[in-house]
mmCIF file with all atom_site columns, C-alpha atoms in Angstrom:
data_model
loop_
_atom_site.group_PDB
_atom_site.id
_atom_site.type_symbol
_atom_site.label_atom_id
_atom_site.label_alt_id
_atom_site.label_comp_id
_atom_site.label_asym_id
_atom_site.label_entity_id
_atom_site.label_seq_id
_atom_site.pdbx_PDB_ins_code
_atom_site.Cartn_x
_atom_site.Cartn_y
_atom_site.Cartn_z
_atom_site.occupancy
_atom_site.B_iso_or_equiv
_atom_site.pdbx_formal_charge
_atom_site.auth_seq_id
_atom_site.auth_comp_id
_atom_site.auth_asym_id
_atom_site.auth_atom_id
_atom_site.pdbx_PDB_model_num
ATOM 1   C CA . MET A 1 1   ? 0.000   0.000  0.000   1.00 48.00 ? 22  MET A CA 1
ATOM 2   C CA . SER A 1 2   ? 2.787   2.429  0.886   1.00 49.00 ? 23  SER A CA 1
ATOM 3   C CA . ILE A 1 3   ? 4.571   1.572  -2.374  1.00 49.00 ? 24  ILE A CA 1
ATOM 4   C CA . MET A 1 4   ? 1.385   2.375  -4.310  1.00 49.00 ? 25  MET A CA 1
ATOM 5   C CA . LYS A 1 5   ? 1.000   5.737  -2.521  1.00 52.00 ? 26  LYS A CA 1
ATOM 6   C CA . LYS A 1 6   ? 4.631   6.576  -3.220  1.00 55.00 ? 27  LYS A CA 1
ATOM 7   C CA . SER A 1 7   ? 4.151   5.662  -6.868  1.00 62.00 ? 28  SER A CA 1
ATOM 8   C CA . ASN A 1 8   ? 1.067   7.884  -7.138  1.00 60.00 ? 29  ASN A CA 1
ATOM 9   C CA . ALA A 1 9   ? 2.904   10.764 -5.456  1.00 61.00 ? 30  ALA A CA 1
ATOM 10  C CA . ASP A 1 10  ? 5.861   10.378 -7.825  1.00 72.00 ? 31  ASP A CA 1
ATOM 11  C CA . TRP A 1 11  ? 3.524   10.265 -10.811 1.00 79.00 ? 32  TRP A CA 1
ATOM 12  C CA . LEU A 1 12  ? 1.746   13.439 -9.684  1.00 79.00 ? 33  LEU A CA 1
ATOM 13  C CA . LEU A 1 13  ? 5.046   15.204 -9.003  1.00 79.00 ? 34  LEU A CA 1
ATOM 14  C CA . ASN A 1 14  ? 6.377   14.254 -12.431 1.00 83.00 ? 35  ASN A CA 1
ATOM 15  C CA . LEU A 1 15  ? 3.153   15.481 -14.050 1.00 87.00 ? 36  LEU A CA 1
ATOM 16  C CA . VAL A 1 16  ? 3.281   18.863 -12.290 1.00 85.00 ? 37  VAL A CA 1
ATOM 17  C CA . ASN A 1 17  ? 6.983   19.180 -13.094 1.00 86.00 ? 38  ASN A CA 1
ATOM 18  C CA . PHE A 1 18  ? 6.253   18.418 -16.770 1.00 90.00 ? 39  PHE A CA 1
ATOM 19  C CA . ILE A 1 19  ? 3.476   21.040 -16.860 1.00 92.00 ? 40  ILE A CA 1
ATOM 20  C CA . VAL A 1 20  ? 5.717   23.702 -15.292 1.00 92.00 ? 41  VAL A CA 1
ATOM 21  C CA . ASN A 1 21  ? 8.524   22.947 -17.766 1.00 93.00 ? 42  ASN A CA 1
ATOM 22  C CA . LEU A 1 22  ? 6.036   23.012 -20.651 1.00 95.00 ? 43  LEU A CA 1
ATOM 23  C CA . LEU A 1 23  ? 4.731   26.394 -19.482 1.00 95.00 ? 44  LEU A CA 1
ATOM 24  C CA . TRP A 1 24  ? 8.333   27.626 -19.314 1.00 95.00 ? 45  TRP A CA 1
ATOM 25  C CA . VAL A 1 25  ? 8.897   26.721 -22.980 1.00 96.00 ? 46  VAL A CA 1
ATOM 26  C CA . ILE A 1 26  ? 5.538   28.181 -24.034 1.00 96.00 ? 47  ILE A CA 1
ATOM 27  C CA . ASN A 1 27  ? 6.330   31.395 -22.163 1.00 96.00 ? 48  ASN A CA 1
ATOM 28  C CA . ILE A 1 28  ? 9.691   31.795 -23.912 1.00 96.00 ? 49  ILE A CA 1
ATOM 29  C CA . ILE A 1 29  ? 7.980   31.304 -27.285 1.00 97.00 ? 50  ILE A CA 1
ATOM 30  C CA . ALA A 1 30  ? 5.252   33.778 -26.262 1.00 96.00 ? 51  ALA A CA 1
ATOM 31  C CA . ILE A 1 31  ? 7.852   36.402 -25.319 1.00 96.00 ? 52  ILE A CA 1
ATOM 32  C CA . ILE A 1 32  ? 9.604   36.143 -28.680 1.00 96.00 ? 53  ILE A CA 1
ATOM 33  C CA . PHE A 1 33  ? 6.328   36.101 -30.611 1.00 96.00 ? 54  PHE A CA 1
ATOM 34  C CA . SER A 1 34  ? 4.835   39.054 -28.684 1.00 95.00 ? 55  SER A CA 1
ATOM 35  C CA . PHE A 1 35  ? 7.879   41.288 -29.068 1.00 95.00 ? 56  PHE A CA 1
ATOM 36  C CA . CYS A 1 36  ? 8.202   40.460 -32.778 1.00 95.00 ? 57  CYS A CA 1
ATOM 37  C CA . THR A 1 37  ? 4.485   41.036 -33.369 1.00 93.00 ? 58  THR A CA 1
ATOM 38  C CA . LEU A 1 38  ? 4.520   44.416 -31.636 1.00 93.00 ? 59  LEU A CA 1
ATOM 39  C CA . ALA A 1 39  ? 7.653   45.481 -33.478 1.00 93.00 ? 60  ALA A CA 1
ATOM 40  C CA . VAL A 1 40  ? 6.225   44.474 -36.869 1.00 93.00 ? 61  VAL A CA 1
ATOM 41  C CA . VAL A 1 41  ? 2.835   46.113 -36.234 1.00 90.00 ? 62  VAL A CA 1
ATOM 42  C CA . TYR A 1 42  ? 4.370   49.389 -35.057 1.00 92.00 ? 63  TYR A CA 1
ATOM 43  C CA . ALA A 1 43  ? 6.901   49.395 -37.899 1.00 91.00 ? 64  ALA A CA 1
ATOM 44  C CA . ARG A 1 44  ? 4.476   48.622 -40.744 1.00 91.00 ? 65  ARG A CA 1
ATOM 45  C CA . SER A 1 45  ? 1.252   50.315 -39.649 1.00 90.00 ? 66  SER A CA 1
ATOM 46  C CA . ASN A 1 46  ? 0.150   53.713 -38.432 1.00 92.00 ? 67  ASN A CA 1
ATOM 47  C CA . TYR A 1 47  ? -2.881  52.362 -36.551 1.00 91.00 ? 68  TYR A CA 1
ATOM 48  C CA . THR A 1 48  ? -3.603  49.670 -33.996 1.00 90.00 ? 69  THR A CA 1
ATOM 49  C CA . ASP A 1 49  ? -6.617  48.322 -32.117 1.00 90.00 ? 70  ASP A CA 1
ATOM 50  C CA . ILE A 1 50  ? -7.143  48.854 -28.384 1.00 89.00 ? 71  ILE A CA 1
ATOM 51  C CA . ILE A 1 51  ? -9.574  46.362 -26.835 1.00 88.00 ? 72  ILE A CA 1
ATOM 52  C CA . ALA A 1 52  ? -10.824 46.308 -23.250 1.00 87.00 ? 73  ALA A CA 1
ATOM 53  C CA . LEU A 1 53  ? -13.568 44.658 -21.218 1.00 86.00 ? 74  LEU A CA 1
ATOM 54  C CA . VAL A 1 54  ? -15.917 47.283 -19.784 1.00 87.00 ? 75  VAL A CA 1
ATOM 55  C CA . LYS A 1 55  ? -19.025 47.307 -17.582 1.00 84.00 ? 76  LYS A CA 1
ATOM 56  C CA . TYR A 1 56  ? -22.084 49.516 -17.982 1.00 81.00 ? 77  TYR A CA 1
ATOM 57  C CA . ARG A 1 57  ? -22.578 52.000 -15.154 1.00 77.00 ? 78  ARG A CA 1
ATOM 58  C CA . ALA A 1 58  ? -26.309 52.375 -15.820 1.00 71.00 ? 79  ALA A CA 1
ATOM 59  C CA . THR A 1 59  ? -28.634 49.391 -15.659 1.00 67.00 ? 80  THR A CA 1
ATOM 60  C CA . ILE A 1 60  ? -30.673 49.077 -18.851 1.00 67.00 ? 81  ILE A CA 1
ATOM 61  C CA . GLU A 1 61  ? -33.233 46.275 -18.949 1.00 68.00 ? 82  GLU A CA 1
ATOM 62  C CA . SER A 1 62  ? -34.744 45.007 -22.199 1.00 68.00 ? 83  SER A CA 1
ATOM 63  C CA . PRO A 1 63  ? -38.094 43.211 -21.749 1.00 75.00 ? 84  PRO A CA 1
ATOM 64  C CA . ILE A 1 64  ? -38.841 40.063 -23.755 1.00 77.00 ? 85  ILE A CA 1
ATOM 65  C CA . LYS A 1 65  ? -42.383 38.891 -24.469 1.00 81.00 ? 86  LYS A CA 1
ATOM 66  C CA . PRO A 1 66  ? -42.928 35.294 -23.260 1.00 78.00 ? 87  PRO A CA 1
ATOM 67  C CA . LEU A 1 67  ? -44.477 32.648 -25.512 1.00 81.00 ? 88  LEU A CA 1
ATOM 68  C CA . SER A 1 68  ? -46.957 31.498 -22.854 1.00 80.00 ? 89  SER A CA 1
ATOM 69  C CA . ASN A 1 69  ? -48.819 32.837 -19.830 1.00 81.00 ? 90  ASN A CA 1
ATOM 70  C CA . GLU A 1 70  ? -46.884 30.572 -17.496 1.00 82.00 ? 91  GLU A CA 1
ATOM 71  C CA . VAL A 1 71  ? -43.950 32.995 -17.233 1.00 83.00 ? 92  VAL A CA 1
ATOM 72  C CA . SER A 1 72  ? -43.605 36.757 -16.986 1.00 79.00 ? 93  SER A CA 1
ATOM 73  C CA . ASN A 1 73  ? -41.120 39.582 -16.489 1.00 77.00 ? 94  ASN A CA 1
ATOM 74  C CA . ILE A 1 74  ? -38.403 38.254 -18.775 1.00 77.00 ? 95  ILE A CA 1
ATOM 75  C CA . THR A 1 75  ? -35.664 40.880 -19.013 1.00 76.00 ? 96  THR A CA 1
ATOM 76  C CA . VAL A 1 76  ? -32.166 41.057 -20.431 1.00 73.00 ? 97  VAL A CA 1
ATOM 77  C CA . THR A 1 77  ? -29.752 43.236 -18.478 1.00 73.00 ? 98  THR A CA 1
ATOM 78  C CA . PRO A 1 78  ? -26.480 44.117 -20.254 1.00 73.00 ? 99  PRO A CA 1
ATOM 79  C CA . ASP A 1 79  ? -23.630 43.947 -17.775 1.00 77.00 ? 100 ASP A CA 1
ATOM 80  C CA . SER A 1 80  ? -20.345 43.936 -19.684 1.00 79.00 ? 101 SER A CA 1
ATOM 81  C CA . ALA A 1 81  ? -19.017 44.274 -23.203 1.00 82.00 ? 102 ALA A CA 1
ATOM 82  C CA . HIS A 1 82  ? -15.824 44.492 -25.213 1.00 86.00 ? 103 HIS A CA 1
ATOM 83  C CA . ILE A 1 83  ? -14.958 47.950 -26.460 1.00 88.00 ? 104 ILE A CA 1
ATOM 84  C CA . LYS A 1 84  ? -12.647 48.244 -29.454 1.00 90.00 ? 105 LYS A CA 1
ATOM 85  C CA . MET A 1 85  ? -11.010 51.389 -30.769 1.00 90.00 ? 106 MET A CA 1
ATOM 86  C CA . HIS A 1 86  ? -8.911  51.814 -33.911 1.00 90.00 ? 107 HIS A CA 1
ATOM 87  C CA . VAL A 1 87  ? -6.343  54.404 -32.847 1.00 90.00 ? 108 VAL A CA 1
ATOM 88  C CA . LYS A 1 88  ? -3.371  56.116 -34.432 1.00 91.00 ? 109 LYS A CA 1
ATOM 89  C CA . ILE A 1 89  ? -0.057  54.839 -33.078 1.00 91.00 ? 110 ILE A CA 1
ATOM 90  C CA . ASN A 1 90  ? 1.905   57.393 -31.049 1.00 90.00 ? 111 ASN A CA 1
ATOM 91  C CA . PRO A 1 91  ? 5.030   57.230 -28.852 1.00 91.00 ? 112 PRO A CA 1
ATOM 92  C CA . GLU A 1 92  ? 2.924   56.867 -25.685 1.00 90.00 ? 113 GLU A CA 1
ATOM 93  C CA . ILE A 1 93  ? 1.187   53.759 -27.034 1.00 91.00 ? 114 ILE A CA 1
ATOM 94  C CA . ILE A 1 94  ? 4.483   52.216 -28.168 1.00 92.00 ? 115 ILE A CA 1
ATOM 95  C CA . ILE A 1 95  ? 6.223   52.866 -24.834 1.00 93.00 ? 116 ILE A CA 1
ATOM 96  C CA . SER A 1 96  ? 3.284   51.676 -22.696 1.00 93.00 ? 117 SER A CA 1
ATOM 97  C CA . SER A 1 97  ? 2.796   48.531 -24.809 1.00 93.00 ? 118 SER A CA 1
ATOM 98  C CA . PHE A 1 98  ? 6.408   47.423 -24.559 1.00 95.00 ? 119 PHE A CA 1
ATOM 99  C CA . LEU A 1 99  ? 6.648   48.439 -20.900 1.00 95.00 ? 120 LEU A CA 1
ATOM 100 C CA . LEU A 1 100 ? 3.572   46.407 -19.899 1.00 94.00 ? 121 LEU A CA 1
ATOM 101 C CA . LEU A 1 101 ? 4.757   43.446 -21.967 1.00 95.00 ? 122 LEU A CA 1
ATOM 102 C CA . ILE A 1 102 ? 8.154   43.517 -20.238 1.00 96.00 ? 123 ILE A CA 1
ATOM 103 C CA . LEU A 1 103 ? 6.591   43.795 -16.777 1.00 95.00 ? 124 LEU A CA 1
ATOM 104 C CA . TYR A 1 104 ? 4.002   41.036 -17.287 1.00 95.00 ? 125 TYR A CA 1
ATOM 105 C CA . GLU A 1 105 ? 6.363   38.631 -19.018 1.00 96.00 ? 126 GLU A CA 1
ATOM 106 C CA . GLY A 1 106 ? 9.119   39.436 -16.543 1.00 96.00 ? 127 GLY A CA 1
ATOM 107 C CA . CYS A 1 107 ? 6.897   38.411 -13.618 1.00 96.00 ? 128 CYS A CA 1
ATOM 108 C CA . ILE A 1 108 ? 5.704   35.260 -15.390 1.00 96.00 ? 129 ILE A CA 1
ATOM 109 C CA . THR A 1 109 ? 9.262   34.259 -16.288 1.00 96.00 ? 130 THR A CA 1
ATOM 110 C CA . ILE A 1 110 ? 10.527  34.773 -12.731 1.00 96.00 ? 131 ILE A CA 1
ATOM 111 C CA . ILE A 1 111 ? 7.610   32.771 -11.308 1.00 95.00 ? 132 ILE A CA 1
ATOM 112 C CA . LEU A 1 112 ? 8.126   29.846 -13.688 1.00 95.00 ? 133 LEU A CA 1
ATOM 113 C CA . TYR A 1 113 ? 11.898  29.874 -13.171 1.00 96.00 ? 134 TYR A CA 1
ATOM 114 C CA . HIS A 1 114 ? 11.632  29.600 -9.390  1.00 95.00 ? 135 HIS A CA 1
ATOM 115 C CA . LEU A 1 115 ? 8.848   26.998 -9.565  1.00 93.00 ? 136 LEU A CA 1
ATOM 116 C CA . ARG A 1 116 ? 11.044  24.871 -11.815 1.00 93.00 ? 137 ARG A CA 1
ATOM 117 C CA . ARG A 1 117 ? 13.872  25.116 -9.281  1.00 92.00 ? 138 ARG A CA 1
ATOM 118 C CA . VAL A 1 118 ? 11.523  24.190 -6.414  1.00 91.00 ? 139 VAL A CA 1
ATOM 119 C CA . PHE A 1 119 ? 10.192  21.097 -8.193  1.00 88.00 ? 140 PHE A CA 1
ATOM 120 C CA . LEU A 1 120 ? 13.716  20.108 -9.202  1.00 87.00 ? 141 LEU A CA 1
ATOM 121 C CA . SER A 1 121 ? 14.814  20.189 -5.565  1.00 87.00 ? 142 SER A CA 1
ATOM 122 C CA . ILE A 1 122 ? 11.752  18.126 -4.586  1.00 84.00 ? 143 ILE A CA 1
ATOM 123 C CA . ARG A 1 123 ? 12.634  15.499 -7.192  1.00 82.00 ? 144 ARG A CA 1
ATOM 124 C CA . GLN A 1 124 ? 16.157  15.462 -5.776  1.00 82.00 ? 145 GLN A CA 1
ATOM 125 C CA . LYS A 1 125 ? 14.669  14.736 -2.312  1.00 80.00 ? 146 LYS A CA 1
ATOM 126 C CA . LYS A 1 126 ? 15.724  18.165 -1.001  1.00 81.00 ? 147 LYS A CA 1
ATOM 127 C CA . PRO A 1 127 ? 12.383  19.927 -0.499  1.00 78.00 ? 148 PRO A CA 1
ATOM 128 C CA . PHE A 1 128 ? 13.322  21.788 2.695   1.00 80.00 ? 149 PHE A CA 1
ATOM 129 C CA . GLU A 1 129 ? 16.550  23.389 1.589   1.00 83.00 ? 150 GLU A CA 1
ATOM 130 C CA . ARG A 1 130 ? 16.773  27.054 2.593   1.00 84.00 ? 151 ARG A CA 1
ATOM 131 C CA . GLU A 1 131 ? 16.884  28.236 -1.007  1.00 89.00 ? 152 GLU A CA 1
ATOM 132 C CA . ASN A 1 132 ? 13.325  26.994 -1.604  1.00 90.00 ? 153 ASN A CA 1
ATOM 133 C CA . ILE A 1 133 ? 12.025  29.400 1.035   1.00 90.00 ? 154 ILE A CA 1
ATOM 134 C CA . ARG A 1 134 ? 13.508  32.324 -0.861  1.00 92.00 ? 155 ARG A CA 1
ATOM 135 C CA . ARG A 1 135 ? 12.212  30.966 -4.183  1.00 93.00 ? 156 ARG A CA 1
ATOM 136 C CA . LEU A 1 136 ? 8.653   30.679 -2.892  1.00 93.00 ? 157 LEU A CA 1
ATOM 137 C CA . LYS A 1 137 ? 8.735   34.175 -1.369  1.00 93.00 ? 158 LYS A CA 1
ATOM 138 C CA . ILE A 1 138 ? 9.939   35.613 -4.694  1.00 95.00 ? 159 ILE A CA 1
ATOM 139 C CA . THR A 1 139 ? 7.167   33.685 -6.453  1.00 95.00 ? 160 THR A CA 1
ATOM 140 C CA . ALA A 1 140 ? 4.583   35.089 -4.013  1.00 95.00 ? 161 ALA A CA 1
ATOM 141 C CA . LEU A 1 141 ? 5.904   38.630 -4.504  1.00 95.00 ? 162 LEU A CA 1
ATOM 142 C CA . CYS A 1 142 ? 5.811   38.382 -8.314  1.00 95.00 ? 163 CYS A CA 1
ATOM 143 C CA . THR A 1 143 ? 2.285   36.955 -8.143  1.00 94.00 ? 164 THR A CA 1
ATOM 144 C CA . ALA A 1 144 ? 1.149   39.867 -5.970  1.00 94.00 ? 165 ALA A CA 1
ATOM 145 C CA . VAL A 1 145 ? 2.721   42.335 -8.442  1.00 94.00 ? 166 VAL A CA 1
ATOM 146 C CA . PHE A 1 146 ? 0.050   41.371 -10.993 1.00 93.00 ? 167 PHE A CA 1
ATOM 147 C CA . ALA A 1 147 ? -2.545  43.299 -8.949  1.00 91.00 ? 168 ALA A CA 1
ATOM 148 C CA . PRO A 1 148 ? -0.890  46.752 -9.333  1.00 91.00 ? 169 PRO A CA 1
ATOM 149 C CA . LEU A 1 149 ? 0.047   45.859 -12.915 1.00 92.00 ? 170 LEU A CA 1
ATOM 150 C CA . ASN A 1 150 ? -3.613  45.204 -13.706 1.00 91.00 ? 171 ASN A CA 1
ATOM 151 C CA . LEU A 1 151 ? -4.555  48.504 -12.082 1.00 89.00 ? 172 LEU A CA 1
ATOM 152 C CA . LEU A 1 152 ? -1.902  50.297 -14.161 1.00 91.00 ? 173 LEU A CA 1
ATOM 153 C CA . THR A 1 153 ? -3.210  48.659 -17.337 1.00 90.00 ? 174 THR A CA 1
ATOM 154 C CA . ASN A 1 154 ? -6.791  49.664 -16.512 1.00 89.00 ? 175 ASN A CA 1
ATOM 155 C CA . TYR A 1 155 ? -5.660  53.232 -15.800 1.00 89.00 ? 176 TYR A CA 1
ATOM 156 C CA . LEU A 1 156 ? -3.905  53.485 -19.185 1.00 89.00 ? 177 LEU A CA 1
ATOM 157 C CA . TYR A 1 157 ? -7.032  52.163 -20.911 1.00 89.00 ? 178 TYR A CA 1
ATOM 158 C CA . LEU A 1 158 ? -9.165  54.655 -18.975 1.00 88.00 ? 179 LEU A CA 1
ATOM 159 C CA . VAL A 1 159 ? -6.974  57.616 -19.979 1.00 88.00 ? 180 VAL A CA 1
ATOM 160 C CA . GLU A 1 160 ? -7.003  56.612 -23.660 1.00 88.00 ? 181 GLU A CA 1
ATOM 161 C CA . PHE A 1 161 ? -10.760 55.979 -23.810 1.00 90.00 ? 182 PHE A CA 1
ATOM 162 C CA . ASN A 1 162 ? -11.613 59.182 -21.900 1.00 89.00 ? 183 ASN A CA 1
ATOM 163 C CA . GLU A 1 163 ? -9.592  61.188 -24.413 1.00 88.00 ? 184 GLU A CA 1
ATOM 164 C CA . GLN A 1 164 ? -11.309 59.676 -27.460 1.00 88.00 ? 185 GLN A CA 1
ATOM 165 C CA . ILE A 1 165 ? -14.831 58.559 -26.449 1.00 87.00 ? 186 ILE A CA 1
ATOM 166 C CA . PRO A 1 166 ? -17.405 61.184 -25.328 1.00 88.00 ? 187 PRO A CA 1
ATOM 167 C CA . GLY A 1 167 ? -18.927 60.369 -21.928 1.00 85.00 ? 188 GLY A CA 1
ATOM 168 C CA . PHE A 1 168 ? -16.922 57.198 -21.492 1.00 86.00 ? 189 PHE A CA 1
ATOM 169 C CA . ASP A 1 169 ? -16.277 57.702 -17.776 1.00 84.00 ? 190 ASP A CA 1
ATOM 170 C CA . SER A 1 170 ? -19.938 58.395 -17.024 1.00 84.00 ? 191 SER A CA 1
ATOM 171 C CA . ASN A 1 171 ? -21.289 55.447 -19.054 1.00 83.00 ? 192 ASN A CA 1
ATOM 172 C CA . PHE A 1 172 ? -18.640 52.746 -18.621 1.00 85.00 ? 193 PHE A CA 1
ATOM 173 C CA . LYS A 1 173 ? -15.980 51.506 -16.262 1.00 84.00 ? 194 LYS A CA 1
ATOM 174 C CA . ILE A 1 174 ? -13.024 49.233 -16.976 1.00 85.00 ? 195 ILE A CA 1
ATOM 175 C CA . SER A 1 175 ? -13.737 45.725 -15.692 1.00 79.00 ? 196 SER A CA 1
ATOM 176 C CA . GLY A 1 176 ? -11.564 44.261 -12.975 1.00 70.00 ? 197 GLY A CA 1
ATOM 177 C CA . THR A 1 177 ? -9.095  41.517 -13.840 1.00 66.00 ? 198 THR A CA 1
ATOM 178 C CA . GLY A 1 178 ? -9.074  39.240 -10.806 1.00 69.00 ? 199 GLY A CA 1
ATOM 179 C CA . ASN A 1 179 ? -6.948  41.322 -8.444  1.00 79.00 ? 200 ASN A CA 1
ATOM 180 C CA . LEU A 1 180 ? -8.428  39.734 -5.311  1.00 85.00 ? 201 LEU A CA 1
ATOM 181 C CA . ALA A 1 181 ? -7.765  36.234 -6.626  1.00 87.00 ? 202 ALA A CA 1
ATOM 182 C CA . THR A 1 182 ? -4.207  37.246 -7.473  1.00 90.00 ? 203 THR A CA 1
ATOM 183 C CA . ILE A 1 183 ? -3.561  38.581 -3.973  1.00 90.00 ? 204 ILE A CA 1
ATOM 184 C CA . ALA A 1 184 ? -5.165  35.485 -2.419  1.00 91.00 ? 205 ALA A CA 1
ATOM 185 C CA . LEU A 1 185 ? -2.906  33.211 -4.497  1.00 91.00 ? 206 LEU A CA 1
ATOM 186 C CA . ALA A 1 186 ? 0.149   35.233 -3.462  1.00 92.00 ? 207 ALA A CA 1
ATOM 187 C CA . LEU A 1 187 ? -0.829  34.828 0.209   1.00 93.00 ? 208 LEU A CA 1
ATOM 188 C CA . VAL A 1 188 ? -1.223  31.061 -0.239  1.00 93.00 ? 209 VAL A CA 1
ATOM 189 C CA . ILE A 1 189 ? 2.250   30.806 -1.778  1.00 92.00 ? 210 ILE A CA 1
ATOM 190 C CA . PHE A 1 190 ? 3.690   32.927 1.039   1.00 91.00 ? 211 PHE A CA 1
ATOM 191 C CA . VAL A 1 191 ? 2.106   30.562 3.576   1.00 91.00 ? 212 VAL A CA 1
ATOM 192 C CA . MET A 1 192 ? 3.687   27.652 1.700   1.00 89.00 ? 213 MET A CA 1
ATOM 193 C CA . ALA A 1 193 ? 7.052   29.388 2.052   1.00 89.00 ? 214 ALA A CA 1
ATOM 194 C CA . ASP A 1 194 ? 6.479   29.578 5.806   1.00 87.00 ? 215 ASP A CA 1
ATOM 195 C CA . VAL A 1 195 ? 5.641   25.860 5.868   1.00 86.00 ? 216 VAL A CA 1
ATOM 196 C CA . PHE A 1 196 ? 8.893   25.131 4.038   1.00 84.00 ? 217 PHE A CA 1
ATOM 197 C CA . ARG A 1 197 ? 10.733  27.330 6.559   1.00 84.00 ? 218 ARG A CA 1
ATOM 198 C CA . ASN A 1 198 ? 9.305   25.321 9.458   1.00 83.00 ? 219 ASN A CA 1
ATOM 199 C CA . GLY A 1 199 ? 10.220  22.096 7.694   1.00 78.00 ? 220 GLY A CA 1
ATOM 200 C CA . SER A 1 200 ? 13.759  23.337 7.155   1.00 76.00 ? 221 SER A CA 1
ATOM 201 C CA . GLU A 1 201 ? 14.114  24.255 10.844  1.00 74.00 ? 222 GLU A CA 1
ATOM 202 C CA . LEU A 1 202 ? 12.842  20.818 11.930  1.00 77.00 ? 223 LEU A CA 1
ATOM 203 C CA . LYS A 1 203 ? 15.227  19.164 9.498   1.00 70.00 ? 224 LYS A CA 1
ATOM 204 C CA . ASN A 1 204 ? 18.179  21.125 10.892  1.00 69.00 ? 225 ASN A CA 1
ATOM 205 C CA . GLU A 1 205 ? 17.185  20.313 14.485  1.00 66.00 ? 226 GLU A CA 1
ATOM 206 C CA . ASN A 1 206 ? 16.971  16.593 13.672  1.00 68.00 ? 227 ASN A CA 1
ATOM 207 C CA . GLU A 1 207 ? 20.362  16.659 11.984  1.00 64.00 ? 228 GLU A CA 1
ATOM 208 C CA . GLN A 1 208 ? 21.931  18.418 14.980  1.00 64.00 ? 229 GLN A CA 1
ATOM 209 C CA . PHE A 1 209 ? 20.292  15.949 17.389  1.00 61.00 ? 230 PHE A CA 1
ATOM 210 C CA . ILE A 1 210 ? 21.622  12.991 15.420  1.00 55.00 ? 231 ILE A CA 1
#
């Protein structure tokens, strides 16, 4: 029974390790593709599309007539929509696009790098080495950074849309992008780092006792 549990744990660990390594490769390809795409678009075109998810500030209900008398008060309430704007490329758009790409991809790359190192140490039967504590804390920090990055992105969208669309701020608002979930995930990873720290301290105490 214990052999079967160990086999299942090894299989799961190998699967997670494979997924993390696959994401690492995909991320590297995505970085190259994204930078090349932006460079080509900005070099060959004078216009680009800006797309954002927005929510309606005012509630507008559209009634629908039912087909029978068994139901009533059928309404459709629009909540969110995609807004798309074809805009002339300017230095501000170029700088903000590349800056956000660098920041987002930088955080993703750092997270995947440290996760790969953590899983490698686990496969080498060294899960509680002190370096893993630092790796998990860096991972938690980079995960938390996505929240202010999302806010910065929304602010840039808001500035651009307010400048070009009449009454945008009074009729729409930029939709949130999971900031609370991002912060919650960062806290979970930070707690994991604390668990690894406790495990490392227990390991050192056992080694000193022996």
